[in-house]
Amino acid sequence: MSVYSIAIDGPAGAGKSTVAKVIAKRLNLTYVDTGAMYRAITLKALEKGSLKKEEVIKIAEESIIEIKEGRVYLDGRDVTEEIRKPSIDEKVSLIASIPQVRNRLVEIQRKMAENYGVVMDGRDIGTTVLPNAKYKFFLTADLKVRAKRRYEELVNKGIKTDLKKVEEELTKRDKQDMEREHSPLKVAEDAVIIDTSDKTPEEVVEEILSYIKRREKNVL
Ligand code: CDP
């Protein structure tokens, strides 16, 4: 049986996870949200009260992070909702810039893609985690659009915030993600770039599926 994977990268708020979930379902592949793993390590570090590099590395090495049926578990505890809080948004890029943390999580991510065909979303999937992924997409959108999407997401969850603050947070996180030394956010050479600014999630899903359909026979 051929196992193939799809890498979806891009900055925050480009619509990666919404689209990746639907694509995975439609193609009968497993969805892996790698950002959730960096978020879980950040949560644990904040709970332990230390963002010191050595301690965070230890946390990454000792923690058990699992993704099952769309839920994220940290040492057996369901942290799916907690890892989406603004306090995590604020610190996650710092934690994700630590090479040893990345190495540990990349190892887990690669293992996941060994056994199943995956749709994996993140920042370095097409460039580092799965350089041989059969399909690679890079989703982008204007900063204003991305900020508005993230703002609405937070408001819908009952989290109080303002649009300007969200825009600043995204700008800061993008900068940190693009400028870090170890596997920064960038477009893989062979990725298809999709600007989602004026597209609905459904339109992006159809665009990706029809791209794959043109190249793949009998999977859809
Ligand atoms: O959903 P959103 O785009 O806000 O972010 P996420 O995918 O949950 O990722 C949160 C953060 O984790 C990013 O801003 C990156 O700093 C880091 N990350 C990473 O470095 N590499 C990945 N493969 C995935 C996430």
Coordinates of N, CA and C and ligand atoms in Angstrom, one line a residue:
M1 N 0.8 -1.2 0.0 CA 0.0 0.0 0.0 C 0.9 1.3 0.0
S2 N 0.6 2.2 -0.8 CA 1.4 3.4 -0.8 C 1.0 4.4 0.2
V3 N 1.9 4.8 1.1 CA 1.6 5.8 2.1 C 2.2 7.1 1.6
Y4 N 1.4 8.1 1.5 CA 1.9 9.4 1.1 C 1.4 10.4 2.1
S5 N 2.3 11.5 2.1 CA 2.0 12.5 3.1 C 1.8 13.9 2.4
I6 N 1.1 14.8 3.1 CA 0.9 16.1 2.6 C 1.4 17.1 3.7
A7 N 2.3 18.0 3.3 CA 2.8 19.0 4.2 C 2.1 20.3 3.9
I8 N 1.6 20.9 5.0 CA 1.0 22.3 4.9 C 1.7 23.2 5.9
D9 N 2.4 24.2 5.3 CA 3.1 25.2 6.2 C 2.5 26.6 5.9
G10 N 2.9 27.5 6.8 CA 2.5 28.8 6.7 C 2.5 29.6 8.0
P11 N 2.3 30.9 7.9 CA 2.3 31.6 9.2 C 0.9 31.5 9.9
A12 N 0.9 32.0 11.1 CA -0.3 31.9 12.0 C -1.5 32.6 11.3
G13 N -2.6 31.9 11.3 CA -3.9 32.5 10.8 C -4.0 32.4 9.3
A14 N -3.2 31.6 8.7 CA -3.3 31.4 7.2 C -4.4 30.4 6.9
G15 N -4.9 29.7 7.9 CA -5.9 28.8 7.7 C -5.5 27.3 7.6
K16 N -4.3 27.1 8.0 CA -3.7 25.7 7.9 C -4.5 24.6 8.5
S17 N -4.8 24.8 9.8 CA -5.4 23.7 10.5 C -6.8 23.4 10.1
T18 N -7.6 24.5 9.8 CA -9.0 24.3 9.3 C -8.9 23.4 8.0
V19 N -8.1 23.8 7.1 CA -8.0 23.2 5.8 C -7.4 21.8 5.9
A20 N -6.3 21.6 6.7 CA -5.6 20.4 6.9 C -6.6 19.3 7.4
K21 N -7.4 19.7 8.4 CA -8.4 18.7 9.0 C -9.3 18.1 8.0
V22 N -9.9 19.0 7.1 CA -10.8 18.6 6.1 C -10.2 17.7 5.0
I23 N -9.0 18.1 4.6 CA -8.2 17.4 3.6 C -8.0 16.0 4.1
A24 N -7.5 15.9 5.4 CA -7.2 14.6 6.0 C -8.4 13.7 6.0
K25 N -9.6 14.2 6.3 CA -10.8 13.5 6.4 C -11.2 13.0 4.9
R26 N -11.1 13.9 4.0 CA -11.5 13.6 2.6 C -10.6 12.6 2.0
L27 N -9.3 12.5 2.4 CA -8.4 11.6 1.7 C -8.1 10.4 2.6
N28 N -8.8 10.4 3.8 CA -8.6 9.3 4.7 C -7.1 9.2 5.2
L29 N -6.6 10.3 5.5 CA -5.2 10.4 6.1 C -5.3 10.9 7.5
T30 N -4.2 10.8 8.3 CA -4.3 11.2 9.7 C -3.8 12.7 9.7
Y31 N -4.5 13.5 10.5 CA -4.1 14.9 10.6 C -3.2 15.0 11.8
V32 N -2.0 15.7 11.6 CA -1.1 15.9 12.7 C -0.8 17.4 12.8
D33 N -1.2 18.0 13.9 CA -1.0 19.4 14.2 C 0.3 19.6 15.0
T34 N 1.4 19.9 14.3 CA 2.6 20.0 15.0 C 2.7 21.2 15.9
G35 N 2.0 22.3 15.6 CA 2.0 23.5 16.4 C 1.5 23.1 17.8
A36 N 0.5 22.2 17.9 CA 0.0 21.7 19.2 C 1.1 21.1 20.1
M37 N 2.1 20.5 19.5 CA 3.1 19.9 20.2 C 4.0 20.9 20.9
Y38 N 4.4 22.0 20.1 CA 5.2 23.1 20.7 C 4.4 23.8 21.7
R39 N 3.1 23.9 21.5 CA 2.2 24.5 22.5 C 2.2 23.7 23.8
A40 N 2.1 22.4 23.7 CA 2.0 21.6 24.9 C 3.3 21.7 25.7
I41 N 4.5 21.8 25.1 CA 5.7 22.0 25.8 C 5.7 23.3 26.5
T42 N 5.2 24.3 25.8 CA 5.2 25.7 26.3 C 4.3 25.7 27.6
L43 N 3.1 25.0 27.5 CA 2.2 25.0 28.6 C 2.9 24.4 29.9
K44 N 3.6 23.3 29.6 CA 4.2 22.6 30.8 C 5.3 23.5 31.4
A45 N 6.1 24.2 30.5 CA 7.2 25.0 31.0 C 6.6 26.2 31.8
L46 N 5.5 26.7 31.3 CA 4.8 27.8 32.1 C 4.3 27.3 33.4
E47 N 3.7 26.1 33.4 CA 3.2 25.6 34.6 C 4.3 25.3 35.6
K48 N 5.5 24.9 35.1 CA 6.6 24.7 36.0 C 7.3 26.0 36.4
G49 N 6.9 27.0 35.8 CA 7.4 28.4 36.1 C 8.8 28.6 35.7
S50 N 9.2 27.9 34.6 CA 10.6 28.2 34.1 C 10.7 28.1 32.6
L51 N 11.2 29.2 32.0 CA 11.4 29.2 30.6 C 12.9 29.1 30.3
K52 N 13.7 28.6 31.3 CA 15.1 28.5 31.1 C 15.4 27.4 30.1
K53 N 16.3 27.7 29.2 CA 16.6 26.7 28.1 C 16.8 25.3 28.5
E54 N 17.7 25.1 29.5 CA 18.0 23.7 30.0 C 16.8 23.0 30.5
E55 N 15.9 23.8 31.2 CA 14.8 23.1 31.8 C 13.7 22.8 30.8
V56 N 13.6 23.7 29.8 CA 12.6 23.4 28.7 C 13.1 22.2 27.9
I57 N 14.4 22.1 27.7 CA 14.9 20.9 26.9 C 14.5 19.6 27.7
K58 N 14.7 19.7 29.0 CA 14.4 18.5 29.8 C 12.9 18.2 29.7
I59 N 12.1 19.2 29.8 CA 10.7 19.0 29.7 C 10.4 18.3 28.3
A60 N 11.0 18.8 27.3 CA 10.7 18.3 25.9 C 11.1 16.8 25.9
E61 N 12.2 16.5 26.5 CA 12.8 15.1 26.4 C 11.9 14.2 27.3
E62 N 11.4 14.7 28.4 CA 10.7 13.7 29.3 C 9.2 13.6 29.0
S63 N 8.6 14.6 28.3 CA 7.2 14.6 28.2 C 6.7 13.6 27.1
I64 N 5.5 13.1 27.4 CA 4.8 12.3 26.4 C 3.7 13.1 25.8
I65 N 3.8 13.4 24.5 CA 2.8 14.1 23.8 C 2.1 13.2 22.8
E66 N 0.8 13.2 22.9 CA 0.1 12.3 22.0 C -1.1 13.1 21.3
I67 N -1.3 12.8 20.1 CA -2.5 13.4 19.4 C -3.4 12.2 19.0
K68 N -4.6 12.2 19.6 CA -5.5 11.1 19.3 C -6.9 11.7 19.0
E69 N -7.4 11.3 17.9 CA -8.8 11.8 17.4 C -9.0 13.3 17.7
G70 N -8.0 14.0 17.2 CA -8.1 15.5 17.3 C -7.9 16.1 18.7
R71 N -7.6 15.3 19.7 CA -7.3 15.8 21.0 C -5.8 15.7 21.3
V72 N -5.3 16.7 22.1 CA -3.9 16.7 22.4 C -3.7 16.3 23.8
Y73 N -2.8 15.3 24.1 CA -2.5 14.9 25.4 C -1.1 15.1 25.8
L74 N -0.9 15.7 27.0 CA 0.4 15.9 27.6 C 0.5 15.1 28.8
D75 N 1.4 14.1 28.8 CA 1.6 13.1 29.9 C 0.2 12.5 30.3
G76 N -0.6 12.2 29.3 CA -1.9 11.6 29.5 C -3.0 12.6 29.8
R77 N -2.7 13.8 30.0 CA -3.8 14.8 30.4 C -4.2 15.6 29.1
D78 N -5.5 15.7 29.0 CA -6.1 16.4 27.8 C -5.9 17.9 27.9
V79 N -5.0 18.5 27.0 CA -4.7 19.9 27.1 C -5.2 20.7 25.9
T80 N -6.1 20.0 25.1 CA -6.5 20.6 23.8 C -7.0 22.0 23.9
E81 N -7.7 22.4 24.9 CA -8.2 23.8 25.0 C -7.2 24.7 25.6
E82 N -6.5 24.2 26.6 CA -5.5 25.1 27.3 C -4.4 25.6 26.5
I83 N -4.0 24.8 25.5 CA -2.8 25.2 24.7 C -3.2 26.3 23.7
R84 N -4.4 26.7 23.6 CA -4.8 27.7 22.7 C -4.9 29.1 23.3
K85 N -4.6 29.2 24.6 CA -4.7 30.4 25.3 C -3.7 31.4 24.9
P86 N -4.0 32.8 24.9 CA -3.1 33.8 24.6 C -1.7 33.7 25.3
S87 N -1.8 33.2 26.6 CA -0.5 33.1 27.3 C 0.5 32.2 26.6
I88 N -0.1 31.2 26.0 CA 0.7 30.2 25.2 C 1.2 30.9 23.9
D89 N 0.3 31.5 23.2 CA 0.7 32.2 22.0 C 1.9 33.1 22.2
E90 N 1.9 33.8 23.3 CA 2.9 34.7 23.6 C 4.3 34.1 23.7
K91 N 4.4 32.9 24.2 CA 5.7 32.3 24.5 C 6.1 31.1 23.6
V92 N 5.2 30.6 22.8 CA 5.5 29.4 22.0 C 6.6 29.6 21.0
S93 N 6.7 30.7 20.4 CA 7.8 30.9 19.4 C 9.2 30.9 20.0
L94 N 9.2 31.4 21.2 CA 10.5 31.3 22.0 C 10.9 29.9 22.2
I95 N 10.0 29.1 22.7 CA 10.2 27.7 23.0 C 10.6 27.0 21.7
A96 N 9.9 27.3 20.6 CA 10.1 26.6 19.4 C 11.4 27.0 18.7
S97 N 12.1 28.0 19.3 CA 13.4 28.4 18.7 C 14.6 27.6 19.3
I98 N 14.3 26.7 20.3 CA 15.3 26.0 20.9 C 15.6 24.7 20.1
P99 N 16.8 24.6 19.5 CA 17.1 23.5 18.6 C 16.8 22.1 19.2
Q100 N 17.2 21.9 20.5 CA 17.0 20.5 21.1 C 15.5 20.2 21.2
V101 N 14.7 21.2 21.4 CA 13.2 21.0 21.5 C 12.7 20.6 20.2
R102 N 13.2 21.3 19.2 CA 12.7 21.0 17.8 C 13.2 19.5 17.4
N103 N 14.4 19.2 17.7 CA 14.9 17.9 17.3 C 14.0 16.8 17.9
R104 N 13.7 17.0 19.2 CA 12.9 16.0 19.9 C 11.5 15.9 19.2
L105 N 10.8 17.0 19.0 CA 9.5 17.0 18.4 C 9.5 16.5 16.9
V106 N 10.5 16.9 16.2 CA 10.6 16.4 14.8 C 10.7 14.9 14.8
E107 N 11.5 14.3 15.7 CA 11.6 12.9 15.8 C 10.3 12.2 15.9
I108 N 9.5 12.8 16.8 CA 8.1 12.2 17.1 C 7.3 12.4 15.8
Q109 N 7.4 13.5 15.2 CA 6.5 13.8 14.0 C 6.9 12.9 12.9
R110 N 8.2 12.6 12.7 CA 8.6 11.7 11.6 C 8.1 10.3 11.8
K111 N 8.1 9.9 13.1 CA 7.6 8.6 13.5 C 6.2 8.4 13.1
M112 N 5.4 9.5 13.4 CA 4.0 9.5 13.1 C 3.7 9.3 11.6
A113 N 4.6 9.8 10.8 CA 4.4 9.8 9.3 C 5.0 8.5 8.7
E114 N 5.7 7.7 9.5 CA 6.2 6.4 9.0 C 5.1 5.4 8.8
N115 N 4.2 5.4 9.8 CA 3.2 4.3 9.8 C 1.9 4.7 9.1
Y116 N 1.6 6.0 9.0 CA 0.3 6.4 8.4 C 0.6 7.4 7.3
G117 N -0.3 7.6 6.4 CA -0.2 8.7 5.5 C -0.7 9.9 6.4
V118 N 0.0 11.0 6.4 CA -0.5 12.1 7.2 C -0.7 13.4 6.4
V119 N -1.5 14.3 7.0 CA -1.6 15.6 6.6 C -1.0 16.4 7.8
M120 N 0.2 16.9 7.6 CA 0.8 17.5 8.8 C 1.0 19.0 8.5
D121 N 0.5 19.8 9.5 CA 0.7 21.3 9.3 C 1.6 21.9 10.4
G122 N 2.3 22.9 10.0 CA 3.3 23.6 10.8 C 4.1 24.7 10.1
R123 N 5.4 24.7 10.5 CA 6.2 25.8 9.9 C 7.3 25.2 9.0
D124 N 7.8 24.0 9.4 CA 9.0 23.4 8.8 C 8.7 22.0 8.2
I125 N 7.5 21.7 7.9 CA 7.1 20.4 7.5 C 7.7 20.0 6.1
G126 N 7.4 20.9 5.2 CA 8.0 20.7 3.8 C 9.5 20.8 3.7
T127 N 10.1 21.6 4.6 CA 11.5 21.9 4.5 C 12.3 20.9 5.3
T128 N 11.8 20.5 6.5 CA 12.7 19.8 7.4 C 12.0 18.4 7.9
V129 N 10.8 18.5 8.3 CA 10.2 17.3 8.9 C 10.0 16.2 7.9
L130 N 9.3 16.6 6.8 CA 9.0 15.6 5.7 C 9.4 16.2 4.4
P131 N 10.8 16.3 4.2 CA 11.2 16.9 2.9 C 10.8 16.1 1.7
N132 N 10.4 14.8 1.9 CA 10.0 14.0 0.8 C 8.5 13.8 0.7
A133 N 7.8 14.7 1.4 CA 6.3 14.6 1.3 C 5.9 14.7 -0.2
K134 N 4.9 13.9 -0.5 CA 4.5 13.9 -1.9 C 3.9 15.3 -2.4
Y135 N 3.2 15.9 -1.5 CA 2.5 17.2 -1.8 C 2.9 18.2 -0.7
K136 N 3.2 19.4 -1.2 CA 3.6 20.5 -0.2 C 2.8 21.7 -0.6
F137 N 2.2 22.3 0.5 CA 1.5 23.6 0.2 C 1.9 24.6 1.3
F138 N 2.0 25.8 0.8 CA 2.3 26.9 1.7 C 1.2 27.9 1.7
L139 N 0.5 28.0 2.8 CA -0.7 28.9 2.9 C -0.2 30.3 3.4
T140 N -0.6 31.3 2.8 CA -0.4 32.7 3.3 C -1.7 33.5 3.3
A141 N -1.6 34.6 3.9 CA -2.7 35.6 3.8 C -2.2 36.9 4.3
D142 N -2.9 38.0 3.9 CA -2.4 39.3 4.4 C -2.5 39.3 6.0
L143 N -1.6 40.1 6.6 CA -1.6 40.2 8.0 C -2.9 40.6 8.6
K144 N -3.6 41.6 8.0 CA -4.9 42.1 8.5 C -5.9 41.0 8.5
V145 N -5.9 40.2 7.5 CA -6.9 39.1 7.3 C -6.6 38.0 8.4
R146 N -5.3 37.7 8.5 CA -5.0 36.7 9.5 C -5.3 37.1 10.9
A147 N -5.0 38.4 11.2 CA -5.3 38.9 12.6 C -6.8 38.9 12.8
K148 N -7.6 39.2 11.8 CA -9.1 39.2 12.0 C -9.6 37.8 12.3
R149 N -9.0 36.8 11.5 CA -9.4 35.4 11.7 C -9.1 35.0 13.1
R150 N -7.9 35.3 13.6 CA -7.4 34.8 14.9 C -8.3 35.5 16.0
Y151 N -8.6 36.8 15.8 CA -9.4 37.6 16.7 C -10.7 36.9 16.9
E152 N -11.4 36.6 15.8 CA -12.7 36.0 15.8 C -12.7 34.7 16.5
E153 N -11.6 33.9 16.2 CA -11.5 32.6 16.8 C -11.5 32.7 18.4
L154 N -10.7 33.7 18.9 CA -10.6 33.9 20.3 C -11.9 34.4 20.9
V155 N -12.5 35.3 20.2 CA -13.8 35.9 20.7 C -14.8 34.7 20.8
N156 N -14.9 33.9 19.8 CA -15.8 32.8 19.8 C -15.6 31.8 20.9
K157 N -14.3 31.8 21.4 CA -14.0 30.9 22.5 C -14.3 31.7 23.9
G158 N -14.8 32.9 23.8 CA -15.1 33.6 25.0 C -13.8 34.3 25.6
I159 N -12.7 34.4 24.8 CA -11.5 35.0 25.3 C -11.5 36.5 24.9
K160 N -11.4 37.4 26.0 CA -11.4 38.8 25.7 C -10.1 39.3 25.2
T161 N -10.1 40.0 24.1 CA -8.9 40.6 23.5 C -9.2 41.7 22.6
D162 N -8.3 42.4 22.0 CA -8.6 43.3 20.9 C -7.8 43.1 19.7
L163 N -8.3 43.5 18.6 CA -7.8 43.2 17.3 C -6.3 43.7 17.1
K164 N -6.1 44.9 17.6 CA -4.7 45.4 17.5 C -3.7 44.5 18.2
K165 N -4.1 44.1 19.4 CA -3.2 43.2 20.2 C -2.9 41.9 19.5
V166 N -4.0 41.4 18.9 CA -3.8 40.1 18.1 C -2.9 40.3 17.0
E167 N -3.0 41.5 16.3 CA -2.2 41.7 15.1 C -0.7 41.9 15.5
E168 N -0.5 42.5 16.7 CA 0.9 42.7 17.2 C 1.5 41.3 17.5
E169 N 0.6 40.5 18.2 CA 1.1 39.2 18.6 C 1.5 38.3 17.4
L170 N 0.7 38.4 16.3 CA 1.0 37.6 15.1 C 2.3 38.1 14.5
T171 N 2.4 39.4 14.4 CA 3.6 40.0 13.8 C 4.8 39.6 14.5
K172 N 4.8 39.6 15.8 CA 5.9 39.2 16.6 C 6.3 37.7 16.4
R173 N 5.2 36.9 16.4 CA 5.4 35.5 16.3 C 6.0 35.1 14.9
D174 N 5.4 35.8 13.8 CA 5.9 35.5 12.5 C 7.4 35.9 12.4
K175 N 7.7 37.0 13.0 CA 9.1 37.5 12.9 C 10.0 36.5 13.6
Q176 N 9.6 36.0 14.8 CA 10.4 35.1 15.5 C 10.6 33.8 14.7
D177 N 9.4 33.3 14.1 CA 9.4 32.1 13.4 C 10.3 32.1 12.1
M178 N 10.3 33.3 11.5 CA 11.0 33.4 10.2 C 12.5 33.7 10.4
E179 N 12.8 34.3 11.6 CA 14.2 34.7 11.8 C 15.0 33.7 12.6
R180 N 14.4 32.7 13.2 CA 15.2 31.8 14.0 C 16.2 31.0 13.1
E181 N 17.2 30.6 13.8 CA 18.3 29.9 13.1 C 17.9 28.5 12.6
H182 N 17.3 27.8 13.5 CA 17.0 26.4 13.3 C 15.7 26.2 12.6
S183 N 15.7 25.6 11.4 CA 14.5 25.4 10.6 C 13.4 26.5 10.7
P184 N 13.7 27.7 10.2 CA 12.8 28.8 10.2 C 11.6 28.6 9.3
L185 N 10.6 29.4 9.5 CA 9.4 29.3 8.6 C 9.8 29.9 7.3
K186 N 9.8 29.0 6.2 CA 10.0 29.5 4.9 C 9.4 28.6 3.9
V187 N 9.2 29.0 2.7 CA 8.5 28.2 1.6 C 9.5 27.2 1.1
A188 N 9.1 25.9 1.1 CA 9.9 24.9 0.5 C 9.9 25.1 -1.0
E189 N 11.1 24.8 -1.6 CA 11.3 25.0 -3.0 C 10.2 24.4 -3.9
D190 N 9.7 23.3 -3.5 CA 8.7 22.6 -4.3 C 7.3 22.7 -3.8
A191 N 7.0 23.7 -2.9 CA 5.7 23.9 -2.4 C 4.8 24.7 -3.3
V192 N 3.5 24.5 -3.3 CA 2.6 25.3 -4.0 C 2.1 26.4 -3.0
I193 N 2.2 27.6 -3.5 CA 1.8 28.7 -2.6 C 0.4 29.1 -2.8
I194 N -0.4 29.2 -1.8 CA -1.8 29.6 -1.9 C -2.1 30.8 -1.0
D195 N -2.5 31.9 -1.6 CA -2.9 33.0 -0.8 C -4.3 32.9 -0.5
T196 N -4.6 32.8 0.8 CA -6.0 32.5 1.2 C -6.8 33.8 1.6
S197 N -6.2 35.0 1.4 CA -6.8 36.2 1.9 C -8.3 36.4 1.4
D198 N -8.5 36.1 0.2 CA -9.9 36.2 -0.3 C -10.6 34.9 -0.6
K199 N -10.2 33.9 0.1 CA -10.8 32.6 -0.1 C -11.4 32.0 1.1
T200 N -12.5 31.3 1.0 CA -13.1 30.6 2.1 C -12.3 29.3 2.3
P201 N -12.4 28.8 3.5 CA -11.7 27.5 3.8 C -12.1 26.4 2.7
E202 N -13.4 26.4 2.4 CA -13.9 25.4 1.4 C -13.2 25.6 0.1
E203 N -13.0 26.9 -0.3 CA -12.3 27.1 -1.6 C -10.9 26.6 -1.6
V204 N -10.3 26.8 -0.5 CA -8.8 26.4 -0.3 C -8.8 24.9 -0.4
V205 N -9.7 24.2 0.3 CA -9.8 22.8 0.3 C -10.0 22.3 -1.1
E206 N -10.9 22.8 -1.8 CA -11.2 22.4 -3.2 C -9.9 22.6 -4.1
E207 N -9.3 23.7 -3.9 CA -8.1 24.0 -4.7 C -7.0 22.9 -4.4
I208 N -6.8 22.6 -3.2 CA -5.8 21.6 -2.9 C -6.2 20.2 -3.4
L209 N -7.5 19.9 -3.2 CA -7.9 18.5 -3.6 C -7.8 18.4 -5.1
S210 N -8.2 19.5 -5.8 CA -8.2 19.3 -7.3 C -6.7 19.3 -7.8
Y211 N -5.8 19.9 -7.1 CA -4.4 19.8 -7.4 C -3.9 18.4 -7.3
I212 N -4.3 17.8 -6.1 CA -3.9 16.4 -5.9 C -4.5 15.5 -6.9
K213 N -5.8 15.7 -7.1 CA -6.6 14.8 -8.0 C -6.0 14.8 -9.4
R214 N -5.5 15.9 -9.8 CA -4.9 15.9 -11.2 C -3.6 15.0 -11.2
R215 N -3.0 14.8 -10.1 CA -1.8 14.0 -10.1 C -2.0 12.6 -9.6
E216 N -3.0 12.4 -8.9 CA -3.2 11.1 -8.2 C -4.4 10.4 -8.8
K217 N -4.3 9.1 -9.0 CA -5.5 8.4 -9.6 C -6.1 7.5 -8.5
N218 N -7.4 7.5 -8.5 CA -8.1 6.6 -7.6 C -8.0 6.9 -6.1
V219 N -7.6 8.1 -5.7 CA -7.6 8.3 -4.2 C -8.8 9.1 -3.8
L220 N -9.5 9.7 -4.7 CA -10.6 10.6 -4.3 C -11.9 9.9 -4.7
Ligands
CDP1 O1 -2.2 27.9 14.9 P1 -1.1 28.9 14.8 O2 -0.7 29.2 13.4 O3 -1.3 30.1 15.6 O4 0.2 28.3 15.4 P2 0.5 26.8 15.6 O5 0.6 26.1 14.3 O6 -0.3 26.3 16.7 O7 2.1 27.0 16.1 C1 2.4 27.7 17.2 C2 3.9 28.0 17.2 O8 4.6 26.8 17.3 C3 4.4 28.7 15.9 O9 4.2 30.1 16.0 C4 5.8 28.3 15.9 O10 6.6 29.1 16.7 C5 5.8 26.9 16.5 N1 5.9 25.9 15.5 C6 7.1 25.5 14.9 O11 8.1 26.2 15.2 N2 7.2 24.5 14.0 C7 6.1 23.8 13.7 N3 6.2 22.8 12.9 C8 4.8 24.1 14.2 C9 4.7 25.2 15.1

